Amino acid sequence: MNLSSRDVQAFLVLAKQKNFTQAASMCHLSQPAFSALIRAMEQTVGLKLFDRSTRHVVLTREGERFLQSAERLAAEFAACERAMRDTAQLAQGHVSVALLPSLAAGWLPEVLKVYTARHPGVLLGVLDVLSEPCIAAVAN
């Protein structure tokens, strides 16, 4: 089974809107393309997720069950995107700094204080080592 985040999002929008035309518009798709996407999704999962009529759309019992999973999936997708964006912007992650012991005690504490204030989600590792172990430590 290969559902994409787009499939899950389309399902959630249709479940909320209960109208193919409105849901298609919200997903920036034509109504026929949106209908085809939902139909393909139902074929992928092997279940009818919506009961359709000319006036309204309602979730089937299977669709109601899938809705709970789809909401969790959408939340996980969003959390994953946020985590990747935060990592890319150094809002979270891990930074290792290695330097000679004689330098570690001088100016470094103030620099680290400023850095951690600006990037509270970044875990800093400070290693005071000699030159050869220093290169290996930062590489790891």
PDB file of C-alpha atoms in Angstrom:
ATOM      1  CA  MET A   1       0.000   0.000   0.000  1.00  0.00           C
ATOM      2  CA  ASN A   2       1.485   3.332  -1.047  1.00  0.00           C
ATOM      3  CA  LEU A   3      -0.418   6.289   0.321  1.00  0.00           C
ATOM      4  CA  SER A   4       1.184   9.695   0.056  1.00  0.00           C
ATOM      5  CA  SER A   5       0.796  12.667   2.354  1.00  0.00           C
ATOM      6  CA  ARG A   6      -1.187  14.244  -0.497  1.00  0.00           C
ATOM      7  CA  ASP A   7      -3.634  11.308  -0.437  1.00  0.00           C
ATOM      8  CA  VAL A   8      -4.080  11.581   3.314  1.00  0.00           C
ATOM      9  CA  GLN A   9      -4.574  15.344   3.114  1.00  0.00           C
ATOM     10  CA  ALA A  10      -7.159  14.991   0.326  1.00  0.00           C
ATOM     11  CA  PHE A  11      -9.029  12.381   2.364  1.00  0.00           C
ATOM     12  CA  LEU A  12      -9.069  14.650   5.424  1.00  0.00           C
ATOM     13  CA  VAL A  13     -10.287  17.661   3.452  1.00  0.00           C
ATOM     14  CA  LEU A  14     -13.109  15.666   1.849  1.00  0.00           C
ATOM     15  CA  ALA A  15     -14.079  14.124   5.187  1.00  0.00           C
ATOM     16  CA  LYS A  16     -14.378  17.629   6.650  1.00  0.00           C
ATOM     17  CA  GLN A  17     -15.983  19.422   3.694  1.00  0.00           C
ATOM     18  CA  LYS A  18     -18.304  16.577   2.657  1.00  0.00           C
ATOM     19  CA  ASN A  19     -18.306  18.092  -0.828  1.00  0.00           C
ATOM     20  CA  PHE A  20     -16.074  17.075  -3.743  1.00  0.00           C
ATOM     21  CA  THR A  21     -16.087  20.480  -5.447  1.00  0.00           C
ATOM     22  CA  GLN A  22     -15.117  22.384  -2.287  1.00  0.00           C
ATOM     23  CA  ALA A  23     -12.526  19.781  -1.271  1.00  0.00           C
ATOM     24  CA  ALA A  24     -10.997  19.769  -4.756  1.00  0.00           C
ATOM     25  CA  SER A  25     -10.727  23.550  -4.695  1.00  0.00           C
ATOM     26  CA  MET A  26      -9.069  23.504  -1.272  1.00  0.00           C
ATOM     27  CA  CYS A  27      -6.553  20.943  -2.571  1.00  0.00           C
ATOM     28  CA  HIS A  28      -5.907  23.040  -5.705  1.00  0.00           C
ATOM     29  CA  LEU A  29      -7.186  20.302  -8.014  1.00  0.00           C
ATOM     30  CA  SER A  30      -9.944  20.111 -10.569  1.00  0.00           C
ATOM     31  CA  GLN A  31     -13.001  18.212  -9.387  1.00  0.00           C
ATOM     32  CA  PRO A  32     -12.400  15.308 -11.848  1.00  0.00           C
ATOM     33  CA  ALA A  33      -8.734  15.025 -10.785  1.00  0.00           C
ATOM     34  CA  PHE A  34      -9.741  15.104  -7.119  1.00  0.00           C
ATOM     35  CA  SER A  35     -12.405  12.417  -7.678  1.00  0.00           C
ATOM     36  CA  ALA A  36      -9.822  10.252  -9.444  1.00  0.00           C
ATOM     37  CA  LEU A  37      -7.385  10.721  -6.557  1.00  0.00           C
ATOM     38  CA  ILE A  38     -10.004   9.617  -3.989  1.00  0.00           C
ATOM     39  CA  ARG A  39     -11.092   6.687  -6.174  1.00  0.00           C
ATOM     40  CA  ALA A  40      -7.449   5.551  -6.573  1.00  0.00           C
ATOM     41  CA  MET A  41      -6.934   5.881  -2.829  1.00  0.00           C
ATOM     42  CA  GLU A  42      -9.973   3.694  -2.140  1.00  0.00           C
ATOM     43  CA  GLN A  43      -8.605   1.119  -4.583  1.00  0.00           C
ATOM     44  CA  THR A  44      -5.219   1.239  -2.876  1.00  0.00           C
ATOM     45  CA  VAL A  45      -6.679   0.533   0.570  1.00  0.00           C
ATOM     46  CA  GLY A  46      -9.238  -1.886  -0.851  1.00  0.00           C
ATOM     47  CA  LEU A  47     -12.175  -0.228   0.901  1.00  0.00           C
ATOM     48  CA  LYS A  48     -14.919   2.217   0.065  1.00  0.00           C
ATOM     49  CA  LEU A  49     -14.214   5.183   2.357  1.00  0.00           C
ATOM     50  CA  PHE A  50     -17.056   7.485   1.265  1.00  0.00           C
ATOM     51  CA  ASP A  51     -20.722   7.065   0.382  1.00  0.00           C
ATOM     52  CA  ARG A  52     -21.494   9.508  -2.390  1.00  0.00           C
ATOM     53  CA  SER A  53     -24.715  11.005  -3.656  1.00  0.00           C
ATOM     54  CA  THR A  54     -25.396  14.007  -5.854  1.00  0.00           C
ATOM     55  CA  ARG A  55     -26.096  16.108  -2.761  1.00  0.00           C
ATOM     56  CA  HIS A  56     -23.610  14.994  -0.132  1.00  0.00           C
ATOM     57  CA  VAL A  57     -20.652  12.812   0.793  1.00  0.00           C
ATOM     58  CA  VAL A  58     -20.403  10.881   4.058  1.00  0.00           C
ATOM     59  CA  LEU A  59     -17.764   8.601   5.494  1.00  0.00           C
ATOM     60  CA  THR A  60     -18.472   4.885   5.531  1.00  0.00           C
ATOM     61  CA  ARG A  61     -17.823   2.945   8.731  1.00  0.00           C
ATOM     62  CA  GLU A  62     -14.423   2.005   7.287  1.00  0.00           C
ATOM     63  CA  GLY A  63     -13.856   5.653   6.389  1.00  0.00           C
ATOM     64  CA  GLU A  64     -14.570   6.675   9.986  1.00  0.00           C
ATOM     65  CA  ARG A  65     -11.935   4.211  11.193  1.00  0.00           C
ATOM     66  CA  PHE A  66      -9.479   5.393   8.570  1.00  0.00           C
ATOM     67  CA  LEU A  67     -10.132   9.009   9.599  1.00  0.00           C
ATOM     68  CA  GLN A  68      -8.545   8.396  13.008  1.00  0.00           C
ATOM     69  CA  SER A  69      -5.407   6.960  11.411  1.00  0.00           C
ATOM     70  CA  ALA A  70      -5.304   9.686   8.766  1.00  0.00           C
ATOM     71  CA  GLU A  71      -5.419  12.406  11.432  1.00  0.00           C
ATOM     72  CA  ARG A  72      -2.495  10.779  13.260  1.00  0.00           C
ATOM     73  CA  LEU A  73      -0.564  10.437   9.985  1.00  0.00           C
ATOM     74  CA  ALA A  74      -1.153  14.086   9.093  1.00  0.00           C
ATOM     75  CA  ALA A  75       0.063  15.141  12.543  1.00  0.00           C
ATOM     76  CA  GLU A  76       3.190  12.987  12.142  1.00  0.00           C
ATOM     77  CA  PHE A  77       3.873  14.411   8.665  1.00  0.00           C
ATOM     78  CA  ALA A  78       3.568  17.937  10.080  1.00  0.00           C
ATOM     79  CA  ALA A  79       5.848  17.120  13.031  1.00  0.00           C
ATOM     80  CA  CYS A  80       8.418  15.589  10.687  1.00  0.00           C
ATOM     81  CA  GLU A  81       8.372  18.649   8.429  1.00  0.00           C
ATOM     82  CA  ARG A  82       8.771  20.961  11.447  1.00  0.00           C
ATOM     83  CA  ALA A  83      11.694  18.907  12.770  1.00  0.00           C
ATOM     84  CA  MET A  84      13.458  18.981   9.412  1.00  0.00           C
ATOM     85  CA  ARG A  85      12.860  22.715   9.022  1.00  0.00           C
ATOM     86  CA  ASP A  86      14.121  23.339  12.572  1.00  0.00           C
ATOM     87  CA  THR A  87      17.221  21.258  11.914  1.00  0.00           C
ATOM     88  CA  ALA A  88      17.868  23.117   8.666  1.00  0.00           C
ATOM     89  CA  GLN A  89      17.584  26.433  10.521  1.00  0.00           C
ATOM     90  CA  LEU A  90      19.685  25.173  13.438  1.00  0.00           C
ATOM     91  CA  ALA A  91      16.707  25.437  15.751  1.00  0.00           C
ATOM     92  CA  GLN A  92      17.530  21.936  16.912  1.00  0.00           C
ATOM     93  CA  GLY A  93      20.342  19.475  16.366  1.00  0.00           C
ATOM     94  CA  HIS A  94      23.791  18.741  17.681  1.00  0.00           C
ATOM     95  CA  VAL A  95      26.987  20.752  17.252  1.00  0.00           C
ATOM     96  CA  SER A  96      30.380  19.531  18.412  1.00  0.00           C
ATOM     97  CA  VAL A  97      33.240  21.924  19.060  1.00  0.00           C
ATOM     98  CA  ALA A  98      36.747  20.657  19.697  1.00  0.00           C
ATOM     99  CA  LEU A  99      39.682  22.833  20.653  1.00  0.00           C
ATOM    100  CA  LEU A 100      42.919  22.836  22.547  1.00  0.00           C
ATOM    101  CA  PRO A 101      42.604  22.812  26.338  1.00  0.00           C
ATOM    102  CA  SER A 102      44.340  26.187  26.612  1.00  0.00           C
ATOM    103  CA  LEU A 103      41.600  27.814  24.493  1.00  0.00           C
ATOM    104  CA  ALA A 104      38.621  26.101  26.100  1.00  0.00           C
ATOM    105  CA  ALA A 105      38.747  28.074  29.325  1.00  0.00           C
ATOM    106  CA  GLY A 106      39.367  31.533  27.862  1.00  0.00           C
ATOM    107  CA  TRP A 107      36.826  33.096  25.509  1.00  0.00           C
ATOM    108  CA  LEU A 108      34.722  29.998  24.783  1.00  0.00           C
ATOM    109  CA  PRO A 109      32.281  30.123  27.733  1.00  0.00           C
ATOM    110  CA  GLU A 110      30.913  33.528  26.688  1.00  0.00           C
ATOM    111  CA  VAL A 111      30.598  32.459  23.042  1.00  0.00           C
ATOM    112  CA  LEU A 112      28.727  29.305  24.065  1.00  0.00           C
ATOM    113  CA  LYS A 113      26.417  31.301  26.314  1.00  0.00           C
ATOM    114  CA  VAL A 114      25.432  33.591  23.429  1.00  0.00           C
ATOM    115  CA  TYR A 115      25.045  30.657  21.020  1.00  0.00           C
ATOM    116  CA  THR A 116      22.809  28.627  23.353  1.00  0.00           C
ATOM    117  CA  ALA A 117      20.642  31.690  23.988  1.00  0.00           C
ATOM    118  CA  ARG A 118      20.109  32.098  20.239  1.00  0.00           C
ATOM    119  CA  HIS A 119      19.687  28.359  19.532  1.00  0.00           C
ATOM    120  CA  PRO A 120      18.145  26.727  22.630  1.00  0.00           C
ATOM    121  CA  GLY A 121      17.223  23.521  20.757  1.00  0.00           C
ATOM    122  CA  VAL A 122      20.803  22.781  19.721  1.00  0.00           C
ATOM    123  CA  LEU A 123      22.768  20.402  21.913  1.00  0.00           C
ATOM    124  CA  LEU A 124      26.385  21.523  22.165  1.00  0.00           C
ATOM    125  CA  GLY A 125      29.279  19.199  22.762  1.00  0.00           C
ATOM    126  CA  VAL A 126      32.609  20.711  23.769  1.00  0.00           C
ATOM    127  CA  LEU A 127      35.752  18.618  23.621  1.00  0.00           C
ATOM    128  CA  ASP A 128      39.088  19.868  24.870  1.00  0.00           C
ATOM    129  CA  VAL A 129      41.619  17.637  23.162  1.00  0.00           C
ATOM    130  CA  LEU A 130      44.993  17.729  21.474  1.00  0.00           C
ATOM    131  CA  SER A 131      45.242  18.146  17.684  1.00  0.00           C
ATOM    132  CA  GLU A 132      45.097  14.517  16.410  1.00  0.00           C
ATOM    133  CA  PRO A 133      42.299  13.374  18.749  1.00  0.00           C
ATOM    134  CA  CYS A 134      40.574  16.697  18.046  1.00  0.00           C
ATOM    135  CA  ILE A 135      40.071  15.903  14.361  1.00  0.00           C
ATOM    136  CA  ALA A 136      38.744  12.415  15.105  1.00  0.00           C
ATOM    137  CA  ALA A 137      36.431  13.689  17.855  1.00  0.00           C
ATOM    138  CA  VAL A 138      34.757  16.299  15.647  1.00  0.00           C
ATOM    139  CA  ALA A 139      34.433  13.782  12.810  1.00  0.00           C
ATOM    140  CA  ASN A 140      32.497  11.471  15.129  1.00  0.00           C
TER     141      ASN A 140
END
